[in-house]
Tab-separated table of C-alpha atoms in Angstrom:
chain	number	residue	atom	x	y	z
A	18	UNK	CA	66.690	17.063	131.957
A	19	UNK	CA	63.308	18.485	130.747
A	20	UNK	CA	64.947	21.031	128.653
A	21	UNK	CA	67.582	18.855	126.679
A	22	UNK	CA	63.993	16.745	125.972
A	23	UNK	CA	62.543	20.038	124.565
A	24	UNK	CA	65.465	21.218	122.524
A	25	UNK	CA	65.709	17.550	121.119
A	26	UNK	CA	62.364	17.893	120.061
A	27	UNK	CA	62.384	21.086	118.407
A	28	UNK	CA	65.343	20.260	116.219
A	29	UNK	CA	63.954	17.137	115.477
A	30	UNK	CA	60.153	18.922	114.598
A	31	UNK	CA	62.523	21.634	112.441
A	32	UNK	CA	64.561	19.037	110.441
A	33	UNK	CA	61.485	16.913	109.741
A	34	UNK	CA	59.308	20.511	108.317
A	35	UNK	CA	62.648	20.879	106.752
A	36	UNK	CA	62.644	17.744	104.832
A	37	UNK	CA	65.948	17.264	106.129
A	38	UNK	CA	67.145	13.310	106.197
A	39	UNK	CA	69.077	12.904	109.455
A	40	UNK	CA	71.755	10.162	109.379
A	41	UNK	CA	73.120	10.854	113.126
A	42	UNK	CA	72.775	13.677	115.697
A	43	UNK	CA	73.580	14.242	119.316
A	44	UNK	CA	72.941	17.383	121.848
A	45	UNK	CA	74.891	17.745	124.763
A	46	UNK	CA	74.784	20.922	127.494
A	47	UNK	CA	76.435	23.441	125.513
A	48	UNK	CA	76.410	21.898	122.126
A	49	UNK	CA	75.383	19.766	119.333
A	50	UNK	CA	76.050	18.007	116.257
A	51	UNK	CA	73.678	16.942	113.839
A	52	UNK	CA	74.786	14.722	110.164
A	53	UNK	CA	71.804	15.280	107.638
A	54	UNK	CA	70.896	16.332	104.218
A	55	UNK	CA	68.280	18.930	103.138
A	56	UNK	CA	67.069	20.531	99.717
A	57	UNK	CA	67.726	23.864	101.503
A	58	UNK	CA	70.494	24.571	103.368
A	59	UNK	CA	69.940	27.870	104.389
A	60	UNK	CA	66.185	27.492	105.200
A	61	UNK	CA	67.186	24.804	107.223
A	62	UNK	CA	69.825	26.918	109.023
A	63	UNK	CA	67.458	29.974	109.102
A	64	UNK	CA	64.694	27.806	111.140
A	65	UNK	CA	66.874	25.707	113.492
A	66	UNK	CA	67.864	30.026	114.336
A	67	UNK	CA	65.029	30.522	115.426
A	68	UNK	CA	64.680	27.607	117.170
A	69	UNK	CA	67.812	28.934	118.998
A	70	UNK	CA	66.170	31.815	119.642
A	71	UNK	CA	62.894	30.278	121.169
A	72	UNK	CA	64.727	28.382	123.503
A	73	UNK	CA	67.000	30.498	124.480
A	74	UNK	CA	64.370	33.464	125.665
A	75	UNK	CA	62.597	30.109	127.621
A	76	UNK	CA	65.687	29.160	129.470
A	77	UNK	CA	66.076	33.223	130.290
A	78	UNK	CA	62.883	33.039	131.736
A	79	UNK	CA	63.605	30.196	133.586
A	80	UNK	CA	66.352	31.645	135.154
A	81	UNK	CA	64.644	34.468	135.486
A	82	UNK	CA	67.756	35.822	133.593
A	83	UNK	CA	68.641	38.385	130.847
A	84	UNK	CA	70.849	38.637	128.158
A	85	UNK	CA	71.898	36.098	125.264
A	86	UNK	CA	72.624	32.470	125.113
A	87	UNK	CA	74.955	31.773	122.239
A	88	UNK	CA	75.270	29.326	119.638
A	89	UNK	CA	78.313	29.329	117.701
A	90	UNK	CA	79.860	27.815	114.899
A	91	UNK	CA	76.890	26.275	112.969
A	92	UNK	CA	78.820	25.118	109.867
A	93	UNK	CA	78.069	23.019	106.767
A	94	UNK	CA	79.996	20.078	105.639
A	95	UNK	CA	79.742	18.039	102.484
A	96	UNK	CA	80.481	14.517	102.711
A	97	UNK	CA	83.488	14.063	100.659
A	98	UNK	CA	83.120	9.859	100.663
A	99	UNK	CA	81.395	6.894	102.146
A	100	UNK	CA	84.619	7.053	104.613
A	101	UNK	CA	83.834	10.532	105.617
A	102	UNK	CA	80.552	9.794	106.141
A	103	UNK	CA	80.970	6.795	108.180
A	104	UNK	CA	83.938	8.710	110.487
A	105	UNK	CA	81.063	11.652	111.263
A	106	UNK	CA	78.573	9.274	112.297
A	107	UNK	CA	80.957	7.707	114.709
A	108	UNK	CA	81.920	10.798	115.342
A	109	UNK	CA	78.957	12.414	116.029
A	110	UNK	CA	77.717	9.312	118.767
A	111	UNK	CA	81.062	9.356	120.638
A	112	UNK	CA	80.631	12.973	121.631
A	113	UNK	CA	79.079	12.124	124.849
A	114	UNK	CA	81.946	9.665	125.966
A	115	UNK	CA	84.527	12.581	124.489
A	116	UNK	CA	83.314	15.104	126.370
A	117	UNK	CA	83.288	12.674	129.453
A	118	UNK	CA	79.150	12.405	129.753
A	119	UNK	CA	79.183	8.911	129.377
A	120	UNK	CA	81.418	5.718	129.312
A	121	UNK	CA	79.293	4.445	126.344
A	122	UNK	CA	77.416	5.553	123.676
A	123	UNK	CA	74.670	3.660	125.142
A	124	UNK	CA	74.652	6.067	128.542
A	125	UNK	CA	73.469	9.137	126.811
A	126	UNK	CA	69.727	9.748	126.310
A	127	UNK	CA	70.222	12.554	123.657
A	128	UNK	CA	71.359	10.990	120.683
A	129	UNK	CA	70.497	8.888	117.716
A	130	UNK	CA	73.061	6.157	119.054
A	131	UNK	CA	70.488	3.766	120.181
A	132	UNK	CA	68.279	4.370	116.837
A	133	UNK	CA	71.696	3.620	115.003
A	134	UNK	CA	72.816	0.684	117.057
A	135	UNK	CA	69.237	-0.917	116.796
A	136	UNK	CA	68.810	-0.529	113.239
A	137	UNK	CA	72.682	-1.257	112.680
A	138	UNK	CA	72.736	-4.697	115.048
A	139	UNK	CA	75.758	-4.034	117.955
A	140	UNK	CA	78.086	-6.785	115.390
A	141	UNK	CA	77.909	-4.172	112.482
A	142	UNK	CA	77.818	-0.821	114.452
A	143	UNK	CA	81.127	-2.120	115.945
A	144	UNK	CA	82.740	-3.416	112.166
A	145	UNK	CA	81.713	0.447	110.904
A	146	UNK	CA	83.265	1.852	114.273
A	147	UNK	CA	86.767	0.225	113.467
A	148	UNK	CA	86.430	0.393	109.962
A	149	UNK	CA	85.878	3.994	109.991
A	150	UNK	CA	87.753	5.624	113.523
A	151	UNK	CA	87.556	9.031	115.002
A	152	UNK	CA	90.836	9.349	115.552
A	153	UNK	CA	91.866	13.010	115.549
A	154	UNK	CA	88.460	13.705	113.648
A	155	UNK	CA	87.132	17.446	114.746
A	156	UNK	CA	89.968	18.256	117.065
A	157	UNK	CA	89.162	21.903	118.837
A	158	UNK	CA	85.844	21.481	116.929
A	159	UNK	CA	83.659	21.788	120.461
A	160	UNK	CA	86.369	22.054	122.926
């Protein structure tokens, strides 16, 4: 889908001019999650607005459309410990299979899972993914 590509790339373009660090992310239809640090929070949170906004009036037009498309929720989190981190990364790449887009990480284009699982190795993505588990982590979050 052209226009998951071009959101993907504008957040990525605004976290970068951000000098945000990005540890994880993943976008799905109607949401998206995104584990990073930044030296300014609410720059960051100001510019990925108006990223919301460009897209949005594009996919109006496309649609031919008018009216608003929300985004909700945009919240900040601080890490509390190398456990919490490790839990939101998982996290953050099962979202796809959670919300029933994929049967694997591996199946959805629009995440950092394959960066993660190449740079991790499958043998120590898969120690971290028992190590640290999901379990009831961000229940009603993006239900």
């Amino acid at each position: 889908m052209e226009r998951m590509d071009d959101f993907v790339k504008q957040m990525q373009d605004t976290f970068a001019s951000n000098n945000a660090a990005v540890y994880a992310w993943c976008v799905l239809t109607n949401h998206y999650h995104v584990l990073a640090t930044t030296p300014d929070l609410p720059l960051l949170v100001a510019s990925l607005g108006k990223v919301h906004g460009r897209m949005s009036f594009a996919w109006n037009a496309e649609e031919t459309s008018r009216g608003r498309i929300c985004w909700h929720r945009t919240t900040d989190r601080a890490m509390r410990s190398e456990s919490h981190f490790w839990t939101t990364v998982n996290y953050i790449h099962h979202n796809p299979v959670k919300h029933g887009h994929a049967s694997k990480w591996t199946e959805w284009p629009w995440s950092s899972a394959h960066d993660y699982l190449q740079e991790k190795g499958r043998e120590t993505a898969t120690r971290i993914w028992k190590a640290y588990p999901i379990l009831d982590y961000g229940v009603k979050w993006d239900d």
